[in-house]
Short mmCIF file of C-alpha atoms in Angstrom, two decimals:
data_model
loop_
_atom_site.label_atom_id
_atom_site.label_comp_id
_atom_site.label_asym_id
_atom_site.label_seq_id
_atom_site.Cartn_x
_atom_site.Cartn_y
_atom_site.Cartn_z
CA SER A 1292 -11.22 16.23 -16.02
CA SER A 1293 -10.24 17.83 -19.35
CA GLU A 1294 -6.74 16.33 -18.97
CA VAL A 1295 -8.19 12.83 -18.51
CA LEU A 1296 -10.59 13.21 -21.45
CA GLU A 1297 -7.81 14.49 -23.68
CA ALA A 1298 -5.50 11.61 -22.73
CA ILE A 1299 -8.20 9.04 -23.59
CA GLU A 1300 -9.02 10.86 -26.86
CA ASN A 1301 -5.36 10.69 -27.85
CA VAL A 1302 -5.32 6.90 -27.33
CA VAL A 1303 -8.47 6.47 -29.45
CA LEU A 1304 -7.12 8.85 -32.11
CA ASN A 1305 -3.96 6.70 -32.40
CA VAL A 1306 -6.13 3.61 -32.82
CA LEU A 1307 -8.18 5.31 -35.56
CA THR A 1308 -5.02 6.60 -37.29
CA SER A 1309 -3.59 3.06 -37.42
CA LEU A 1310 -6.87 1.72 -38.82
CA GLY A 1311 -6.87 4.51 -41.43
CA LYS A 1312 -3.42 3.38 -42.55
CA GLN A 1313 -4.68 -0.22 -42.57
CA LYS A 1314 -2.30 -1.11 -39.73
CA ALA A 1315 -3.22 -3.14 -36.67
CA PRO A 1316 -3.64 -0.76 -33.68
CA VAL A 1317 -1.29 -1.26 -30.74
CA LEU A 1318 -1.49 0.00 -27.12
CA THR A 1319 1.86 0.58 -25.39
CA VAL A 1320 2.14 0.11 -21.63
CA ALA A 1321 5.16 0.32 -19.31
CA ASN A 1322 6.20 -3.06 -17.93
CA ARG A 1323 5.13 -2.55 -14.29
CA SER A 1324 6.48 -5.85 -12.94
CA ASP A 1325 10.08 -5.49 -14.18
CA TRP A 1326 12.64 -4.49 -11.52
CA ARG A 1327 14.85 -3.12 -14.33
CA ASN A 1328 12.29 -0.32 -14.72
CA ILE A 1329 12.54 0.67 -11.06
CA GLU A 1330 14.98 2.98 -9.28
CA PHE A 1331 15.21 3.79 -5.57
CA GLU A 1332 15.33 7.37 -4.36
CA ASP A 1333 15.57 8.15 -0.63
CA SER A 1334 12.91 10.90 -0.74
CA VAL A 1335 10.38 8.92 -2.82
CA GLY A 1336 11.01 5.19 -2.51
CA LEU A 1337 10.66 2.89 -5.49
CA GLN A 1338 9.78 4.80 -8.65
CA MET A 1339 9.57 4.01 -12.33
CA ILE A 1340 12.45 5.26 -14.46
CA PRO A 1341 11.54 7.62 -17.36
CA CYS A 1342 12.86 5.35 -20.15
CA CYS A 1343 11.51 1.98 -19.10
CA THR A 1344 10.88 -1.22 -21.02
CA ILE A 1345 7.40 -1.51 -22.47
CA LYS A 1346 4.97 -4.19 -23.49
CA LYS A 1347 2.82 -3.91 -26.59
CA ILE A 1348 -0.80 -4.98 -26.52
CA ARG A 1349 -1.56 -5.77 -30.12
CA SER A 1350 -4.99 -6.06 -31.71
CA ASP A 1351 -3.77 -8.54 -34.36
CA CYS A 1352 -2.31 -11.12 -31.98
CA SER A 1353 -4.56 -13.86 -30.56
CA ASN A 1354 -2.80 -13.68 -27.17
CA SER A 1355 -3.24 -9.94 -26.63
CA ALA A 1356 -6.33 -9.05 -28.76
CA PRO A 1357 -8.80 -9.81 -25.88
CA LYS A 1358 -6.87 -7.52 -23.52
CA PHE A 1359 -6.70 -4.83 -26.24
CA ALA A 1360 -10.52 -4.97 -26.54
CA LEU A 1361 -11.05 -4.90 -22.76
CA MET A 1362 -8.75 -1.90 -22.37
CA LEU A 1363 -10.78 0.04 -24.94
CA LYS A 1364 -14.00 -1.05 -23.23
CA ILE A 1365 -12.82 0.22 -19.81
CA LEU A 1366 -11.40 3.42 -21.38
CA SER A 1367 -14.89 4.04 -22.80
CA MET A 1368 -16.46 3.56 -19.34
CA ILE A 1369 -13.91 5.89 -17.72
CA TYR A 1370 -14.57 8.55 -20.40
CA LYS A 1371 -18.32 8.47 -19.70
CA MET A 1372 -17.80 8.66 -15.90
CA VAL A 1373 -15.45 11.61 -16.17
CA GLN A 1374 -17.86 13.39 -18.53
CA SER A 1375 -20.82 12.86 -16.18
CA ASN A 1376 -18.78 13.33 -12.96
CA THR A 1377 -19.84 9.92 -11.64
CA TYR A 1378 -17.73 7.27 -9.91
CA ALA A 1379 -17.58 3.46 -9.87
CA THR A 1380 -15.60 0.90 -7.91
CA LYS A 1381 -13.46 -1.69 -9.65
CA ARG A 1382 -16.07 -4.18 -8.50
CA ASP A 1383 -18.87 -2.17 -10.16
CA ILE A 1384 -16.95 -2.28 -13.45
CA TYR A 1385 -16.44 -6.03 -13.20
CA TYR A 1386 -20.14 -6.64 -12.54
CA THR A 1387 -21.26 -4.64 -15.62
CA ASP A 1388 -20.27 -7.77 -17.62
CA THR A 1389 -18.76 -10.61 -15.63
CA VAL A 1390 -18.73 -12.95 -18.63
CA LEU A 1391 -16.80 -10.44 -20.78
CA PHE A 1392 -14.24 -9.58 -18.11
CA GLY A 1393 -13.78 -13.11 -16.76
CA SER A 1394 -12.45 -12.19 -13.31
CA GLN A 1395 -11.99 -9.26 -10.92
CA SER A 1396 -8.19 -9.56 -11.09
CA ILE A 1397 -8.26 -9.01 -14.88
CA VAL A 1398 -10.23 -5.77 -14.35
CA ASP A 1399 -7.85 -4.65 -11.57
CA ASN A 1400 -4.79 -5.28 -13.71
CA ILE A 1401 -6.22 -3.47 -16.76
CA ILE A 1402 -7.18 -0.42 -14.64
CA ASN A 1403 -3.62 -0.21 -13.27
CA ASP A 1404 -2.24 -0.56 -16.83
CA ILE A 1405 -4.53 2.22 -18.05
CA SER A 1406 -3.52 4.48 -15.16
CA CYS A 1407 0.15 3.85 -15.93
CA MET A 1408 -0.35 4.26 -19.71
CA LEU A 1409 -2.18 7.59 -19.35
CA LYS A 1410 0.16 8.72 -16.50
CA ILE A 1411 -2.93 9.70 -14.52
CA PRO A 1412 -3.58 8.55 -10.89
CA ARG A 1413 -6.42 6.03 -10.61
CA ARG A 1414 -8.62 8.27 -8.46
CA SER A 1415 -8.56 10.88 -11.29
CA LEU A 1416 -10.04 8.21 -13.56
CA HIS A 1417 -13.15 8.20 -11.31
CA ILE A 1418 -12.49 4.59 -10.26
CA LEU A 1419 -12.68 3.91 -6.53
CA SER A 1420 -11.45 0.89 -4.62
CA THR A 1421 -13.40 -0.83 -1.88
CA SER A 1422 -11.38 -0.20 1.29
CA LYS A 1423 -10.39 -3.05 3.58
CA GLY A 1424 -8.34 -0.96 6.02
CA SER A 1425 -9.49 0.52 9.34
CA VAL A 1426 -8.60 3.66 11.27
CA ALA A 1427 -9.10 4.66 14.92
CA GLY A 1428 -7.74 7.09 17.51
CA ASN A 1429 -7.33 10.84 17.72
CA LEU A 1430 -8.66 11.89 14.34
CA SER A 1431 -11.75 13.55 12.84
CA TYR A 1432 -12.52 14.52 9.24
CA THR A 1433 -15.36 15.17 6.80
CA GLU A 1434 -15.93 12.81 3.88
CA GLU A 1435 -16.64 14.12 0.39
CA ASP A 1436 -20.41 13.64 0.78
CA GLY A 1437 -20.43 15.72 3.99
CA THR A 1438 -20.44 12.79 6.45
CA LYS A 1439 -18.55 13.76 9.61
CA VAL A 1440 -16.28 11.03 11.01
CA ASN A 1441 -14.99 11.35 14.57
CA CYS A 1442 -12.69 8.54 15.72
CA THR A 1443 -11.58 10.50 18.80
CA CYS A 1444 -14.60 10.16 21.08
CA SER A 1445 -14.95 6.40 21.12
CA ALA A 1446 -13.20 3.10 20.61
CA THR A 1447 -15.21 2.69 17.38
CA VAL A 1448 -13.29 1.52 14.32
CA PHE A 1449 -13.98 3.30 11.04
CA SER A 1450 -13.31 1.96 7.56
CA VAL A 1451 -10.72 3.82 5.50
CA PRO A 1452 -12.73 6.08 3.12
CA SER A 1453 -13.13 4.88 -0.48
CA ASN A 1454 -12.34 8.38 -1.75
CA VAL A 1455 -9.38 9.50 0.34
CA GLU A 1456 -8.73 12.50 -1.93
CA GLY A 1457 -12.19 13.85 -1.11
CA ILE A 1458 -11.81 13.99 2.70
CA LYS A 1459 -11.30 17.40 4.30
CA ASN A 1460 -11.28 19.27 7.65
CA LEU A 1461 -8.80 16.80 9.12
CA ILE A 1462 -8.21 17.48 12.82
CA SER A 1463 -5.93 15.57 15.19
CA HIS A 1464 -3.89 16.13 18.34
CA ALA A 1465 -2.06 12.84 17.86
CA LYS A 1466 1.65 12.75 18.65
CA PHE A 1467 2.34 9.82 16.34
CA MET A 1468 0.70 7.30 14.02
CA LEU A 1469 0.96 3.50 14.40
CA ILE A 1470 0.41 1.24 11.41
CA VAL A 1471 -0.48 -2.27 12.59
CA GLU A 1472 -0.11 -5.24 10.25
CA LYS A 1473 -2.94 -7.42 11.55
CA ASP A 1474 -6.50 -6.68 12.51
CA ALA A 1475 -6.29 -8.94 15.60
CA THR A 1476 -3.40 -6.88 17.06
CA PHE A 1477 -5.18 -3.65 16.08
CA GLN A 1478 -8.31 -4.76 17.97
CA ARG A 1479 -6.27 -5.85 21.01
CA LEU A 1480 -4.59 -2.43 21.22
CA LEU A 1481 -8.00 -0.77 20.97
CA ASP A 1482 -9.32 -2.95 23.80
CA ASP A 1483 -6.32 -1.84 25.89
CA ASP A 1484 -7.19 1.83 25.09
CA PHE A 1485 -3.69 2.26 23.65
CA CYS A 1486 -4.72 5.31 21.58
CA ASN A 1487 -5.26 7.38 24.74
CA LYS A 1488 -3.28 5.71 27.54
CA LEU A 1489 0.25 6.71 26.60
CA THR A 1490 -0.33 9.80 24.48
CA PRO A 1491 -2.97 10.57 21.79
CA CYS A 1492 -2.22 8.66 18.57
CA ILE A 1493 -3.82 7.48 15.33
CA MET A 1494 -3.88 3.75 14.56
CA ILE A 1495 -4.32 2.26 11.08
CA THR A 1496 -4.39 -1.30 9.82
CA GLY A 1497 -4.44 -2.46 6.23
CA ARG A 1498 -5.32 -5.99 7.44
CA GLY A 1499 -2.22 -7.47 5.87
CA VAL A 1500 -0.96 -6.21 2.50
CA PRO A 1501 -2.44 -2.68 2.34
CA ASP A 1502 -4.90 -1.69 -0.38
CA LEU A 1503 -4.48 1.56 -2.31
CA ASN A 1504 -6.87 3.58 -0.10
CA THR A 1505 -5.05 2.65 3.12
CA ARG A 1506 -1.73 3.72 1.58
CA LEU A 1507 -3.30 6.95 0.29
CA LEU A 1508 -4.70 7.70 3.78
CA VAL A 1509 -1.32 7.14 5.48
CA ARG A 1510 0.27 9.52 2.96
CA LYS A 1511 -2.50 12.11 3.38
CA LEU A 1512 -2.18 12.02 7.20
CA TRP A 1513 1.58 12.40 6.86
CA ASP A 1514 1.21 15.37 4.49
CA THR A 1515 -1.36 16.99 6.83
CA PHE A 1516 0.13 16.45 10.28
CA GLN A 1517 3.84 15.64 9.74
CA ILE A 1518 3.91 13.42 12.84
CA PRO A 1519 6.16 10.36 13.29
CA ILE A 1520 4.80 7.15 11.74
CA PHE A 1521 5.72 3.74 13.15
CA THR A 1522 4.91 0.27 11.87
CA LEU A 1523 4.16 -2.80 14.04
CA MET A 1524 4.62 -5.99 12.02
CA ASP A 1525 5.24 -9.68 12.59
CA ALA A 1526 8.95 -10.58 12.69
CA ASP A 1527 8.76 -12.56 9.47
CA PRO A 1528 9.50 -11.95 5.76
CA HIS A 1529 5.82 -11.24 5.04
CA GLY A 1530 5.65 -8.57 7.77
CA ILE A 1531 8.87 -6.96 6.50
CA GLU A 1532 7.44 -6.93 2.95
CA ILE A 1533 4.31 -5.11 4.20
CA MET A 1534 6.41 -2.56 6.10
CA CYS A 1535 8.46 -1.93 2.94
CA ILE A 1536 5.27 -1.35 0.87
CA TYR A 1537 4.17 1.48 3.20
CA LYS A 1538 7.70 2.93 3.42
CA TYR A 1539 9.26 2.35 -0.01
CA GLY A 1540 6.29 1.39 -2.23
CA SER A 1541 5.68 -1.61 -4.48
CA VAL A 1542 6.99 -2.44 -7.95
CA SER A 1543 3.53 -2.73 -9.52
CA MET A 1544 2.46 0.75 -8.30
CA SER A 1545 5.85 2.47 -8.66
CA PHE A 1546 4.41 4.81 -11.29
CA GLU A 1547 2.35 6.40 -8.47
CA ALA A 1548 5.07 6.40 -5.83
CA HIS A 1549 4.92 10.16 -5.19
CA HIS A 1550 1.34 9.81 -3.91
CA LEU A 1551 1.68 6.57 -1.97
CA THR A 1552 4.99 6.19 -0.14
CA VAL A 1553 6.19 7.73 3.13
CA PRO A 1554 9.98 7.07 3.28
CA SER A 1555 10.20 8.55 6.82
CA ILE A 1556 8.17 5.63 8.28
CA LYS A 1557 9.99 3.80 11.09
CA TRP A 1558 9.98 0.06 11.68
CA LEU A 1559 9.18 -0.09 15.41
CA GLY A 1560 8.85 -3.85 15.71
CA LEU A 1561 8.67 -6.68 16.06
CA LEU A 1562 12.39 -6.68 15.16
CA PRO A 1563 14.38 -9.90 14.82
CA SER A 1564 16.88 -8.41 17.32
CA ASP A 1565 13.98 -7.92 19.81
CA LEU A 1566 13.48 -11.69 19.93
CA GLN A 1567 17.08 -12.08 21.14
CA ARG A 1568 16.99 -9.04 23.45
CA LEU A 1569 13.76 -10.16 25.18
CA ASN A 1570 14.94 -13.78 25.46
CA ILE A 1571 11.84 -15.10 23.72
CA CYS A 1572 11.70 -18.85 24.26
CA LYS A 1573 12.69 -20.78 21.13
CA ASP A 1574 9.64 -22.99 21.51
CA ALA A 1575 7.47 -19.87 20.88
CA LEU A 1576 9.22 -19.16 17.53
CA ILE A 1577 8.22 -20.66 14.19
CA PRO A 1578 10.78 -22.32 11.85
CA PHE A 1579 11.17 -20.83 8.36
CA THR A 1580 9.45 -22.50 5.41
CA GLN A 1581 11.14 -22.65 1.98
CA GLN A 1582 8.82 -19.84 0.90
CA ASP A 1583 9.99 -17.68 3.82
CA GLN A 1584 13.61 -18.19 2.83
CA LYS A 1585 12.86 -17.30 -0.78
CA LYS A 1586 10.91 -14.16 0.22
CA LEU A 1587 13.67 -12.99 2.63
CA ALA A 1588 16.39 -13.57 -0.01
CA SER A 1589 14.35 -11.51 -2.49
CA ILE A 1590 13.98 -8.63 0.00
CA GLN A 1591 17.72 -8.69 0.80
CA LYS A 1592 18.51 -8.01 -2.90
CA ARG A 1593 16.31 -4.90 -3.12
CA PRO A 1594 18.02 -1.54 -3.77
CA TYR A 1595 16.85 0.12 -0.55
CA VAL A 1596 18.37 -2.60 1.67
CA ALA A 1597 21.88 -1.79 0.42
CA ARG A 1598 21.33 1.85 1.50
CA GLN A 1599 20.01 0.93 5.00
CA PRO A 1600 22.75 -0.91 6.98
CA VAL A 1601 20.60 -1.24 10.14
CA LEU A 1602 17.75 -2.77 8.15
CA ARG A 1603 20.25 -5.07 6.43
CA ARG A 1604 21.54 -6.22 9.82
CA GLU A 1605 18.04 -7.10 11.04
CA LEU A 1606 17.44 -9.16 7.88
CA GLU A 1607 20.77 -10.93 8.43
CA ILE A 1608 19.75 -11.81 12.03
CA MET A 1609 16.52 -13.33 10.71
CA ALA A 1610 18.29 -15.20 7.89
CA ALA A 1611 20.84 -16.65 10.33
CA SER A 1612 18.21 -17.84 12.83
CA LYS A 1613 15.81 -19.20 10.18
CA MET A 1614 13.05 -18.48 12.72
CA LYS A 1615 10.09 -16.10 12.65
CA ALA A 1616 7.56 -14.83 15.18
CA GLU A 1617 4.15 -13.21 15.23
CA ILE A 1618 3.50 -10.13 17.40
CA GLN A 1619 1.39 -12.38 19.66
CA VAL A 1620 4.62 -14.08 20.79
CA LEU A 1621 4.95 -11.23 23.33
CA THR A 1622 2.01 -12.71 25.26
CA SER A 1623 4.47 -15.46 26.31
CA LEU A 1624 6.02 -12.76 28.53
CA SER A 1625 2.67 -11.45 29.84
CA SER A 1626 -0.85 -11.05 28.43
CA ASP A 1627 -0.61 -7.24 28.08
CA TYR A 1628 3.15 -6.98 27.48
CA LEU A 1629 2.65 -5.35 24.04
CA SER A 1630 0.60 -2.35 25.21
CA ARG A 1631 1.96 -2.08 28.80
CA VAL A 1632 5.70 -2.59 28.28
CA TYR A 1633 6.90 -3.15 24.71
CA LEU A 1634 5.31 -0.19 22.88
CA PRO A 1635 5.70 2.41 25.70
CA ASN A 1636 9.41 1.51 26.12
CA LYS A 1637 10.07 1.62 22.37
CA LEU A 1638 8.28 4.93 21.93
CA GLN A 1639 10.02 6.52 24.93
CA PHE A 1640 13.55 5.20 24.56
CA GLY A 1641 13.85 4.42 20.84
CA GLY A 1642 14.88 1.13 19.27
CA TRP A 1643 13.25 1.49 15.88
CA ILE A 1644 14.74 1.52 12.38
#
């Protein structure tokens, strides 16, 4: 707490010093969306380089003055929360003055900029995110407020906690963890009792692109249990992008890579080569859109692809075919092919990246 308060005080002191010298105050933030500021390291994933390009948020420029004011406003709110040991969600902050902030995305972006500027993880700023992810399977833990969560004894789905850092007493006999891209597939596997049938496991879904809490939970479970983690994604550029976020991280959150990425994650499926190997009927595949081609070309240029020849080969297979497939395409083979044949065979005999 004292570290956070001191960091905010230093920002305010710089503002006051500039005003005392009759200069326009400026806030300096690393440019989080610039690939030139990112490097790839095998053990961490995508991380921000120490000497990165910056953007200046000036108080004397009509374009940036509103953002300058909003950053000071949110810094003030964070300071009070840390002092009083209270927490708020990003949504709570937005609703304190919706007219002033304009939109939720503006608040989200400013909070990430502040976290990056102060070099302090967002959870240490006492700002929580509303979780959209779900967890099920062989896992129990205690939330920060003392609530006991036991996913093991039932097929009940639990929401990913909003304060992942605060959970404790984690217990699991799981042999592996499976990250599922879509909620529909996650629910189908639960209905098939996949978490217990083959061997005890933990299942997580971020319901598409994962939020911060889902990524934090995956990392916490990895740190705690050190069990293999597999991803089950659609065989399309969007699914590959989501797998890469869990495994290598994202550009916008690269300043927090050490807390969010798990580079040992394996891409279990659905692989583009699986579509050929299983003789999936072409009529069941979906032709690429222009957006798909653009997304795949962008992924192929990323620094981690050059270091992963097997991953590169899968991307080349997809690029050559210009076809994609959802996980549900396996139902064309049989209604329970995913849980009865595909996953057990993959987990027993290999065939992941």
